[in-house]
Tab-separated table of C-alpha atoms and ligand atoms in Angstrom:
chain	number	residue	atom	x	y	z
A	2	UNK	CA	14.540	10.450	-8.940
A	3	UNK	CA	12.807	7.670	-7.233
A	4	UNK	CA	13.884	5.972	-3.959
A	5	UNK	CA	13.255	2.264	-3.177
A	6	UNK	CA	13.747	0.430	0.056
A	7	UNK	CA	17.271	-1.347	-0.379
A	8	UNK	CA	17.095	-4.817	-1.948
A	9	UNK	CA	16.796	-7.555	0.905
A	10	UNK	CA	15.191	-5.100	3.332
A	11	UNK	CA	11.706	-4.198	4.138
A	12	UNK	CA	9.588	-1.465	5.835
A	13	UNK	CA	7.283	-2.927	8.486
A	14	UNK	CA	3.939	-1.281	8.025
A	15	UNK	CA	1.267	-0.717	10.706
A	16	UNK	CA	-0.673	-3.853	9.249
A	17	UNK	CA	2.392	-6.002	10.156
A	18	UNK	CA	4.167	-4.089	12.943
A	19	UNK	CA	1.432	-4.973	15.636
A	20	UNK	CA	2.485	-8.632	15.134
A	21	UNK	CA	6.151	-7.847	15.641
A	22	UNK	CA	4.859	-6.080	19.043
A	23	UNK	CA	3.164	-9.149	20.033
A	24	UNK	CA	5.999	-11.510	19.161
A	25	UNK	CA	8.550	-9.242	20.817
A	26	UNK	CA	6.310	-9.188	23.940
A	27	UNK	CA	5.976	-12.850	23.778
A	28	UNK	CA	9.851	-13.083	23.798
A	29	UNK	CA	10.221	-10.747	26.747
A	30	UNK	CA	7.718	-12.803	28.671
A	31	UNK	CA	9.195	-16.214	27.954
A	32	UNK	CA	12.836	-15.090	28.671
A	33	UNK	CA	11.619	-13.557	31.835
A	34	UNK	CA	10.103	-17.009	32.796
A	35	UNK	CA	13.432	-18.539	32.251
A	36	UNK	CA	15.320	-15.833	33.785
A	37	UNK	CA	17.149	-14.632	30.716
A	38	UNK	CA	18.202	-10.790	30.676
A	39	UNK	CA	18.287	-8.534	27.883
A	40	UNK	CA	21.582	-7.255	26.528
A	41	UNK	CA	21.843	-4.623	23.684
A	42	UNK	CA	25.192	-4.432	21.872
A	43	UNK	CA	26.347	-1.998	19.028
A	44	UNK	CA	25.095	-2.544	15.712
A	45	UNK	CA	28.758	-2.857	14.353
A	46	UNK	CA	31.827	-4.313	15.656
A	47	UNK	CA	35.694	-4.529	14.574
A	48	UNK	CA	35.561	-6.753	11.410
A	49	UNK	CA	38.352	-9.003	13.110
A	50	UNK	CA	35.733	-10.184	15.897
A	51	UNK	CA	33.705	-12.066	13.148
A	52	UNK	CA	36.631	-13.295	11.247
A	53	UNK	CA	38.084	-14.859	14.447
A	54	UNK	CA	34.886	-16.434	15.644
A	55	UNK	CA	32.544	-17.136	12.966
A	56	UNK	CA	35.433	-18.278	10.849
A	57	UNK	CA	37.231	-16.904	7.732
A	58	UNK	CA	36.197	-19.870	5.474
A	59	UNK	CA	32.363	-19.461	6.297
A	60	UNK	CA	30.041	-17.893	3.768
A	61	UNK	CA	28.979	-15.406	6.250
A	62	UNK	CA	32.749	-14.232	6.497
A	63	UNK	CA	33.748	-14.687	2.833
A	64	UNK	CA	30.824	-13.425	1.098
A	65	UNK	CA	28.146	-11.729	3.310
A	66	UNK	CA	29.528	-9.131	5.463
A	67	UNK	CA	28.681	-5.456	5.410
A	68	UNK	CA	32.380	-4.251	5.990
A	69	UNK	CA	33.461	-0.640	5.779
A	70	UNK	CA	36.437	1.411	6.768
A	71	UNK	CA	35.498	4.266	9.129
A	72	UNK	CA	37.057	7.783	9.178
A	73	UNK	CA	39.773	6.383	11.578
A	74	UNK	CA	40.834	3.862	8.934
A	75	UNK	CA	39.377	0.971	10.936
A	76	UNK	CA	37.582	-1.953	9.474
A	77	UNK	CA	34.274	-2.145	10.801
A	78	UNK	CA	31.248	-4.810	10.049
A	79	UNK	CA	27.624	-4.332	10.606
A	80	UNK	CA	26.931	-7.434	12.798
A	81	UNK	CA	25.849	-10.561	10.778
A	82	UNK	CA	25.114	-12.488	13.990
A	83	UNK	CA	24.768	-11.884	17.725
A	84	UNK	CA	26.881	-14.414	19.535
A	85	UNK	CA	30.257	-12.863	18.842
A	86	UNK	CA	29.517	-9.440	19.946
A	87	UNK	CA	27.610	-10.921	23.179
A	88	UNK	CA	30.701	-12.984	24.066
A	89	UNK	CA	32.907	-9.893	23.204
A	90	UNK	CA	30.917	-8.071	25.774
A	91	UNK	CA	30.949	-10.808	28.231
A	92	UNK	CA	34.722	-10.773	28.258
A	93	UNK	CA	35.106	-7.062	28.063
A	94	UNK	CA	32.608	-6.587	30.971
A	95	UNK	CA	34.135	-9.302	33.028
A	96	UNK	CA	30.800	-11.015	33.355
A	97	UNK	CA	32.752	-14.074	34.361
A	98	UNK	CA	32.951	-12.631	37.733
A	99	UNK	CA	29.363	-12.045	38.300
A	100	UNK	CA	27.906	-13.664	41.104
A	101	UNK	CA	25.184	-15.599	39.306
A	102	UNK	CA	26.712	-18.156	36.767
A	103	UNK	CA	25.940	-18.932	33.961
A	104	UNK	CA	25.166	-15.519	32.742
A	105	UNK	CA	21.920	-15.927	30.819
A	106	UNK	CA	21.465	-13.047	28.120
A	107	UNK	CA	18.973	-12.378	25.215
A	108	UNK	CA	18.775	-9.935	22.439
A	109	UNK	CA	16.201	-9.020	19.739
A	110	UNK	CA	18.273	-7.005	17.213
A	111	UNK	CA	18.912	-6.433	13.538
A	112	UNK	CA	21.474	-8.360	11.776
A	113	UNK	CA	23.066	-7.783	8.332
A	114	UNK	CA	24.067	-10.308	5.790
A	115	UNK	CA	24.521	-9.647	2.029
A	116	UNK	CA	22.660	-12.815	0.907
A	117	UNK	CA	20.882	-13.314	-2.315
A	118	UNK	CA	17.218	-12.239	-1.647
A	119	UNK	CA	14.560	-14.821	-1.525
A	120	UNK	CA	11.668	-15.932	0.776
A	121	UNK	CA	12.636	-16.010	4.293
A	122	UNK	CA	16.280	-14.683	3.489
A	123	UNK	CA	16.784	-10.826	3.995
A	124	UNK	CA	19.720	-8.710	4.136
A	125	UNK	CA	18.536	-7.005	7.192
A	126	UNK	CA	16.746	-9.273	9.459
A	127	UNK	CA	15.821	-9.254	13.186
A	128	UNK	CA	17.255	-12.128	15.180
A	129	UNK	CA	15.904	-13.015	18.666
A	130	UNK	CA	18.887	-15.004	20.344
A	131	UNK	CA	19.890	-16.227	23.836
A	132	UNK	CA	23.498	-16.851	25.128
A	133	UNK	CA	23.941	-18.755	28.311
A	134	UNK	CA	27.636	-18.432	29.271
A	135	UNK	CA	29.659	-19.937	31.942
A	136	UNK	CA	28.331	-23.506	32.386
A	137	UNK	CA	29.157	-26.804	30.600
A	138	UNK	CA	26.226	-28.607	32.168
A	139	UNK	CA	24.113	-30.358	29.607
A	140	UNK	CA	21.060	-29.347	31.444
A	141	UNK	CA	21.652	-25.810	30.098
A	142	UNK	CA	21.745	-26.991	26.286
A	143	UNK	CA	18.264	-28.690	27.100
A	144	UNK	CA	16.940	-25.350	28.940
A	145	UNK	CA	18.110	-23.132	25.798
A	146	UNK	CA	16.183	-25.702	23.447
A	147	UNK	CA	13.301	-25.828	25.523
A	148	UNK	CA	13.064	-21.902	25.673
A	149	UNK	CA	13.199	-21.755	21.848
A	150	UNK	CA	10.596	-23.990	21.380
A	151	UNK	CA	8.424	-22.369	23.979
A	152	UNK	CA	8.493	-19.074	21.926
A	153	UNK	CA	7.178	-21.045	18.905
A	154	UNK	CA	4.531	-22.657	20.913
A	155	UNK	CA	3.382	-19.686	22.337
A	156	UNK	CA	3.374	-17.769	18.901
A	157	UNK	CA	0.898	-20.598	17.970
A	158	UNK	CA	3.199	-22.875	15.597
A	159	UNK	CA	2.594	-26.613	15.676
A	160	UNK	CA	4.247	-27.736	12.567
A	161	UNK	CA	7.839	-27.815	13.802
A	162	UNK	CA	10.642	-30.288	14.529
A	163	UNK	CA	14.000	-30.174	16.437
A	164	UNK	CA	16.878	-31.498	14.694
A	165	UNK	CA	19.977	-32.414	16.984
A	166	UNK	CA	23.725	-33.312	16.288
A	167	UNK	CA	26.647	-33.390	18.177
A	168	UNK	CA	29.876	-31.995	16.969
A	169	UNK	CA	32.011	-33.203	19.788
A	170	UNK	CA	35.048	-31.715	21.383
A	171	UNK	CA	38.367	-30.585	19.879
A	172	UNK	CA	39.823	-33.988	19.914
A	173	UNK	CA	36.818	-35.717	18.204
A	174	UNK	CA	36.733	-32.972	15.843
A	175	UNK	CA	40.353	-33.363	14.834
A	176	UNK	CA	39.883	-37.220	14.256
A	177	UNK	CA	36.862	-36.231	12.172
A	178	UNK	CA	38.663	-33.544	10.446
A	179	UNK	CA	41.459	-35.906	9.187
A	180	UNK	CA	39.031	-38.498	8.011
A	181	UNK	CA	37.277	-35.913	6.072
A	182	UNK	CA	40.459	-34.671	4.364
A	183	UNK	CA	41.335	-38.373	3.448
A	184	UNK	CA	37.828	-38.719	2.011
A	185	UNK	CA	37.642	-35.788	-0.247
A	186	UNK	CA	41.309	-35.149	-1.237
A	187	UNK	CA	41.535	-37.797	-4.158
A	188	UNK	CA	38.551	-36.100	-5.701
A	189	UNK	CA	38.771	-32.446	-4.747
A	190	UNK	CA	39.296	-31.267	-8.356
A	191	UNK	CA	35.630	-32.130	-8.889
A	192	UNK	CA	34.632	-29.623	-6.205
A	193	UNK	CA	34.018	-25.843	-6.412
A	194	UNK	CA	37.078	-23.601	-5.866
A	195	UNK	CA	35.625	-22.683	-2.371
A	196	UNK	CA	35.625	-26.400	-1.175
A	197	UNK	CA	39.165	-26.726	-2.629
A	198	UNK	CA	40.122	-23.894	-0.331
A	199	UNK	CA	38.111	-25.334	2.506
A	200	UNK	CA	39.874	-28.822	2.070
A	201	UNK	CA	42.933	-27.974	4.450
A	202	UNK	CA	41.564	-24.878	6.025
A	203	UNK	CA	38.188	-26.283	7.288
A	204	UNK	CA	37.165	-29.456	5.523
A	205	UNK	CA	33.814	-29.682	7.688
A	206	UNK	CA	32.460	-26.605	5.766
A	207	UNK	CA	32.638	-28.509	2.646
A	208	UNK	CA	29.585	-30.551	4.068
A	209	UNK	CA	27.760	-27.237	4.068
A	210	UNK	CA	28.659	-26.320	0.596
A	211	UNK	CA	25.269	-25.258	-1.529
A	212	UNK	CA	27.329	-25.913	-4.669
A	213	UNK	CA	28.438	-29.240	-4.466
A	214	UNK	CA	25.728	-30.523	-2.168
A	215	UNK	CA	24.743	-33.307	-4.706
A	216	UNK	CA	28.170	-34.841	-5.345
A	217	UNK	CA	28.248	-38.577	-4.515
A	218	UNK	CA	31.001	-37.857	-1.954
A	219	UNK	CA	28.952	-35.822	0.194
A	220	UNK	CA	26.570	-38.742	1.042
A	221	UNK	CA	29.493	-41.165	1.909
A	222	UNK	CA	31.549	-38.605	3.730
A	223	UNK	CA	32.529	-39.931	7.358
A	224	UNK	CA	29.998	-38.907	10.051
A	225	UNK	CA	31.140	-37.029	13.021
A	226	UNK	CA	28.965	-39.149	15.030
A	227	UNK	CA	31.485	-41.961	14.519
A	228	UNK	CA	34.393	-39.910	15.877
A	229	UNK	CA	33.043	-38.727	19.021
A	230	UNK	CA	35.403	-39.518	21.997
A	231	UNK	CA	33.878	-40.987	25.203
A	232	UNK	CA	33.343	-37.638	26.977
A	233	UNK	CA	31.505	-36.040	23.966
A	234	UNK	CA	29.412	-39.153	23.560
A	235	UNK	CA	28.499	-38.952	27.269
A	236	UNK	CA	27.660	-35.535	27.006
A	237	UNK	CA	25.476	-35.934	24.014
A	238	UNK	CA	23.615	-39.053	25.765
A	239	UNK	CA	22.972	-36.736	28.822
A	240	UNK	CA	21.316	-33.918	26.893
A	241	UNK	CA	19.122	-36.415	24.920
A	242	UNK	CA	17.865	-38.066	28.198
A	243	UNK	CA	17.092	-34.785	29.588
A	244	UNK	CA	15.197	-33.913	26.590
A	245	UNK	CA	13.274	-36.999	26.465
A	246	UNK	CA	12.492	-36.609	30.247
A	247	UNK	CA	11.248	-33.157	29.606
A	248	UNK	CA	8.981	-34.315	26.759
A	249	UNK	CA	10.812	-32.800	23.967
A	250	UNK	CA	10.956	-34.873	20.842
A	251	UNK	CA	13.958	-34.667	18.373
A	252	UNK	CA	15.511	-35.988	15.283
A	253	UNK	CA	19.155	-36.884	15.027
A	254	UNK	CA	21.016	-35.672	11.891
A	255	UNK	CA	24.540	-36.351	11.711
A	256	UNK	CA	24.843	-34.028	8.877
A	257	UNK	CA	23.789	-31.136	10.699
A	258	UNK	CA	27.029	-29.129	10.728
A	259	UNK	CA	25.832	-25.364	11.050
A	260	UNK	CA	27.264	-22.435	9.136
A	261	UNK	CA	29.601	-20.828	11.715
A	262	UNK	CA	32.799	-22.392	13.070
A	263	UNK	CA	32.728	-21.690	16.722
A	264	UNK	CA	30.455	-24.734	17.540
A	265	UNK	CA	31.342	-27.848	19.282
A	266	UNK	CA	29.329	-30.597	21.321
A	267	UNK	CA	25.524	-29.654	20.788
A	268	UNK	CA	24.305	-28.290	17.496
A	269	UNK	CA	20.624	-27.902	16.673
A	270	UNK	CA	17.944	-26.477	14.425
A	271	UNK	CA	14.337	-26.161	14.601
A	272	UNK	CA	12.609	-26.409	11.258
A	273	UNK	CA	9.120	-25.798	9.814
A	274	UNK	CA	7.312	-28.830	8.604
A	275	UNK	CA	4.473	-26.942	7.464
A	276	UNK	CA	3.427	-27.398	3.683
A	277	UNK	CA	4.217	-24.515	1.556
A	278	UNK	CA	6.816	-23.033	3.811
A	279	UNK	CA	9.372	-22.774	1.031
A	280	UNK	CA	12.896	-23.817	0.560
A	281	UNK	CA	14.555	-22.516	3.563
A	282	UNK	CA	12.841	-24.393	6.456
A	283	UNK	CA	15.396	-23.618	9.263
A	284	UNK	CA	13.565	-21.400	11.723
A	285	UNK	CA	16.030	-21.523	14.338
A	286	UNK	CA	19.844	-22.601	14.894
A	287	UNK	CA	22.095	-22.838	17.727
A	288	UNK	CA	24.774	-24.808	19.554
A	289	UNK	CA	27.238	-24.864	22.192
A	290	UNK	CA	30.644	-22.884	21.799
A	291	UNK	CA	32.992	-23.755	24.488
A	292	UNK	CA	36.270	-21.981	23.578
A	293	UNK	CA	34.767	-18.878	22.025
A	294	UNK	CA	35.525	-16.649	25.069
A	295	UNK	CA	39.065	-17.763	25.205
A	296	UNK	CA	39.510	-17.305	21.460
A	297	UNK	CA	38.773	-13.533	21.920
A	298	UNK	CA	41.034	-13.174	24.879
A	299	UNK	CA	38.752	-13.925	27.792
A	300	UNK	CA	39.133	-16.785	30.352
A	301	UNK	CA	37.423	-20.295	29.565
A	302	UNK	CA	33.659	-19.714	29.662
A	303	UNK	CA	31.623	-22.459	27.827
A	304	UNK	CA	28.480	-21.089	26.313
A	305	UNK	CA	25.386	-22.229	24.395
A	306	UNK	CA	22.840	-20.356	22.613
A	307	UNK	CA	20.578	-19.909	19.424
A	308	UNK	CA	19.280	-17.299	16.985
A	309	UNK	CA	16.001	-17.073	15.287
A	310	UNK	CA	14.652	-14.435	13.025
A	311	UNK	CA	11.273	-13.076	13.629
A	312	UNK	CA	10.856	-12.708	9.826
A	313	UNK	CA	10.738	-16.524	9.484
A	314	UNK	CA	8.583	-16.969	12.525
A	315	UNK	CA	6.018	-14.929	10.839
A	316	UNK	CA	6.317	-16.672	7.570
A	317	UNK	CA	5.880	-20.113	9.647
A	318	UNK	CA	2.833	-18.535	11.261
A	319	UNK	CA	1.628	-17.795	7.657
A	320	UNK	CA	2.291	-21.195	6.105
A	321	UNK	CA	0.287	-22.703	8.992
A	322	UNK	CA	-2.388	-20.106	8.737
A	323	UNK	CA	-2.005	-19.450	12.292
A	324	UNK	CA	-3.013	-15.863	13.470
A	325	UNK	CA	-1.899	-13.822	16.230
A	326	UNK	CA	-4.291	-12.219	18.803
A	327	UNK	CA	-5.481	-8.729	17.493
A	328	UNK	CA	-8.092	-8.148	20.038
A	329	UNK	CA	-6.191	-4.835	21.093
A	330	UNK	CA	-8.848	-2.549	19.432
A	331	UNK	CA	-9.860	1.064	20.142
A	332	UNK	CA	-12.052	1.716	23.313
A	333	UNK	CA	-13.688	4.781	22.074
A	334	UNK	CA	-14.001	6.740	19.044
A	335	UNK	CA	-15.124	10.269	19.663
A	336	UNK	CA	-17.357	11.750	17.067
A	337	UNK	CA	-18.166	15.588	17.048
A	338	UNK	CA	-20.421	17.961	15.344
A	339	UNK	CA	-19.514	21.378	14.868
A	340	UNK	CA	-16.729	23.633	16.063
A	341	UNK	CA	-17.520	23.642	19.474
A	342	UNK	CA	-18.201	20.223	19.884
A	343	UNK	CA	-14.895	19.519	18.283
A	344	UNK	CA	-13.092	21.477	20.892
A	345	UNK	CA	-14.864	19.596	23.675
A	346	UNK	CA	-14.165	16.411	22.000
A	347	UNK	CA	-10.598	16.938	22.279
A	348	UNK	CA	-10.879	17.805	25.975
A	349	UNK	CA	-12.913	14.455	26.312
A	350	UNK	CA	-10.325	12.572	24.567
A	351	UNK	CA	-7.640	13.695	26.787
A	352	UNK	CA	-9.531	12.796	30.032
A	353	UNK	CA	-10.322	9.246	28.587
A	354	UNK	CA	-6.570	8.857	27.814
A	355	UNK	CA	-5.582	9.956	31.326
A	356	UNK	CA	-7.855	7.250	32.640
A	357	UNK	CA	-6.121	4.822	30.427
A	358	UNK	CA	-8.946	4.604	27.812
A	359	UNK	CA	-7.643	3.815	24.189
A	360	UNK	CA	-9.256	6.520	22.163
A	361	UNK	CA	-9.192	8.588	19.186
A	362	UNK	CA	-11.142	11.209	17.335
A	363	UNK	CA	-11.487	12.845	13.821
A	364	UNK	CA	-9.071	15.569	12.618
A	365	UNK	CA	-10.211	15.982	9.094
A	366	UNK	CA	-13.318	17.730	9.826
A	367	UNK	CA	-15.486	14.956	8.376
A	368	UNK	CA	-19.168	14.799	8.377
A	369	UNK	CA	-20.925	12.461	10.981
A	370	UNK	CA	-21.276	9.615	8.614
A	371	UNK	CA	-17.470	9.477	7.717
A	372	UNK	CA	-16.616	9.732	11.426
A	373	UNK	CA	-18.785	6.545	12.205
A	374	UNK	CA	-17.237	4.866	9.366
A	375	UNK	CA	-13.758	5.682	10.966
A	376	UNK	CA	-14.992	4.207	14.184
A	377	UNK	CA	-16.068	1.106	12.438
A	378	UNK	CA	-12.844	0.532	10.591
A	379	UNK	CA	-10.952	1.003	13.893
A	380	UNK	CA	-13.190	-1.511	15.631
A	381	UNK	CA	-13.982	0.921	18.163
A	382	UNK	CA	-15.864	-0.903	21.037
A	383	UNK	CA	-17.830	2.430	21.974
A	384	UNK	CA	-18.641	5.771	20.151
A	385	UNK	CA	-19.139	8.923	22.156
A	386	UNK	CA	-21.178	11.546	20.096
A	387	UNK	CA	-20.882	15.114	20.842
A	388	UNK	CA	-23.122	17.792	19.493
A	389	UNK	CA	-24.013	21.173	20.616
A	390	UNK	CA	-26.549	19.876	23.097
A	391	UNK	CA	-24.043	17.606	24.559
A	392	UNK	CA	-21.519	20.509	24.902
A	393	UNK	CA	-24.129	22.635	26.673
A	394	UNK	CA	-25.114	19.820	29.233
A	395	UNK	CA	-21.420	18.361	29.600
A	396	UNK	CA	-22.436	14.765	28.467
A	397	UNK	CA	-21.860	12.557	25.508
A	398	UNK	CA	-24.141	10.279	23.803
A	399	UNK	CA	-22.500	6.895	24.346
A	400	UNK	CA	-23.042	3.914	21.847
A	401	UNK	CA	-22.195	0.330	22.572
A	402	UNK	CA	-21.138	-0.817	19.274
A	403	UNK	CA	-21.585	-4.523	19.789
A	404	UNK	CA	-25.120	-4.126	21.635
A	405	UNK	CA	-26.212	-1.207	19.649
A	406	UNK	CA	-27.457	0.445	22.961
A	407	UNK	CA	-27.187	4.190	23.386
A	408	UNK	CA	-27.367	6.338	26.614
A	409	UNK	CA	-26.394	9.881	27.588
A	410	UNK	CA	-23.511	9.824	30.140
A	411	UNK	CA	-21.076	12.281	31.813
A	412	UNK	CA	-17.335	11.643	30.949
A	413	UNK	CA	-16.822	10.085	34.390
A	414	UNK	CA	-19.941	7.810	33.979
A	415	UNK	CA	-18.389	6.747	30.565
A	416	UNK	CA	-15.114	5.949	32.012
A	417	UNK	CA	-16.917	3.862	34.680
A	418	UNK	CA	-18.854	1.840	32.044
A	419	UNK	CA	-15.821	1.087	30.055
A	420	UNK	CA	-13.568	0.060	33.063
A	421	UNK	CA	-16.460	-2.165	34.175
A	422	UNK	CA	-16.822	-3.956	31.077
A	423	UNK	CA	-12.960	-4.720	31.065
A	424	UNK	CA	-13.231	-6.619	34.360
B	20	HAM	P1	22.541	-18.850	12.047
B	20	HAM	O1	22.210	-20.287	11.850
B	20	HAM	O2	23.461	-18.187	11.128
B	20	HAM	O3	23.133	-18.743	13.478
B	20	HAM	O4	21.318	-17.998	12.168
B	20	HAM	C1	20.221	-18.250	13.140
B	20	HAM	C2	18.825	-17.888	12.576
B	20	HAM	O5	18.648	-16.520	12.031
B	20	HAM	C3	18.254	-18.719	11.376
B	20	HAM	O6	17.937	-19.943	11.686
B	20	HAM	C4	17.086	-17.845	10.874
B	20	HAM	O7	15.928	-17.496	11.597
B	20	HAM	C5	17.908	-16.347	10.966
B	20	HAM	N1	18.620	-15.995	9.716
B	20	HAM	C6	19.812	-16.082	9.529
B	20	HAM	N2	20.050	-15.559	8.243
B	20	HAM	C7	18.819	-14.979	7.741
B	20	HAM	C8	18.309	-14.123	6.756
B	20	HAM	N3	19.176	-13.736	5.900
B	20	HAM	N4	17.282	-13.789	6.743
B	20	HAM	C9	16.259	-14.012	7.636
B	20	HAM	N5	16.701	-14.918	8.813
B	20	HAM	C10	17.910	-15.316	8.833
B	20	HAM	C11	23.706	-17.627	14.211
B	20	HAM	O8	23.520	-16.607	13.747
B	20	HAM	C12	24.270	-17.884	15.598
B	20	HAM	N6	24.619	-16.566	16.078
B	20	HAM	C13	23.253	-18.515	16.520
B	20	HAM	C14	23.520	-18.694	17.807
B	20	HAM	C15	23.450	-18.298	18.795
B	20	HAM	N7	24.381	-20.082	17.988
B	20	HAM	C16	24.956	-19.896	19.458
B	20	HAM	N8	24.139	-18.770	19.904
């Protein structure tokens, strides 16, 4: 029997994992800069949490969840997204009582969606997300957007754009909802079964339908923007002026509705504009979710956040032919000749590592030439050769690979040279 990695998932091998480490470090640094703190929640939650928050007419809940019954007969779901679990934790841990509000959290965690596999769409993917909960100030919306853009900028992406919309508050949404029902109802028979089901339950979801997206009524559907009440418009205007003042460019898209039900007011996506990026151009999606904490039994706590997958960030880098810094090569490769030298090499290696020098040696009893080839492949900056003579004299032959120079040195001297070069 042959085993394969499950469809829609991937092994991240060393040739790629270093990139993940770079990106993850970059994310930790940017979040620290903005004072967002890391939260880690379980990989699965009660199914109902997602049904109530993401919404039971959304694709995620109706088609994509990995749901199972545990041995205690409870319905559990591998998390398809990070917002609901974080808000659940916010309520459960009474974070609304913490002295510093809003509570600013971030996570880098795997998410699971049973989607059709294609470029940029996986069944397990890693989402970096932030959630700022406890403030309804449009300045925090601007901050969250700026943070997402900063991560892409640091990673080296240039061909990206920010797309913005406002979904308004409850009142605006109700007015728009009624207009949508009136718009689609006369011709709803021409739409897919899902849309027919959505008409009464959640007509906004029709606009997000992948099956009927070319139906002429889609283009003429009433736009949310026309139904924003005064308060919602003022909120949106304030956000736009804050972004402009911060030098952040955006495009408006009144059809941007997002695939999850908990949003109101701000909705945004960051897309790749790189040629050849592929069909799915959304790198990051987010928005405001006032009312979500109450929906799951907490006090009112307005929130805003976004999610972006590392997979799509890496694809965007590739599409732009932008490369991450991989200068973290090996400092020293220790080459040994003969048994006594090999024992000595291991001793030297541990001394080097104790001094913080990144080093390795041969464990395959290979000839000197093969060992030198390894040193080359690993981009070692220095090679320390140990033969019988060196064992006796307690030294190494230290070769600087860039300069080609060679000298005899004690271990202490060698550590000194390497540390000096780093300064
Ligand atoms: P979402 O739009 O469903 O929002 O996902 C956000 C991002 O996750 C996408 O833009 C994409 O980068 C990534 N993503 C989603 N599905 C896949 C997939 N199958 N394969 C690879 N990447 C994927 C949310 O999940 C919200 N929780 C975002 C949010 C946080 N809103 C407020 N706070």
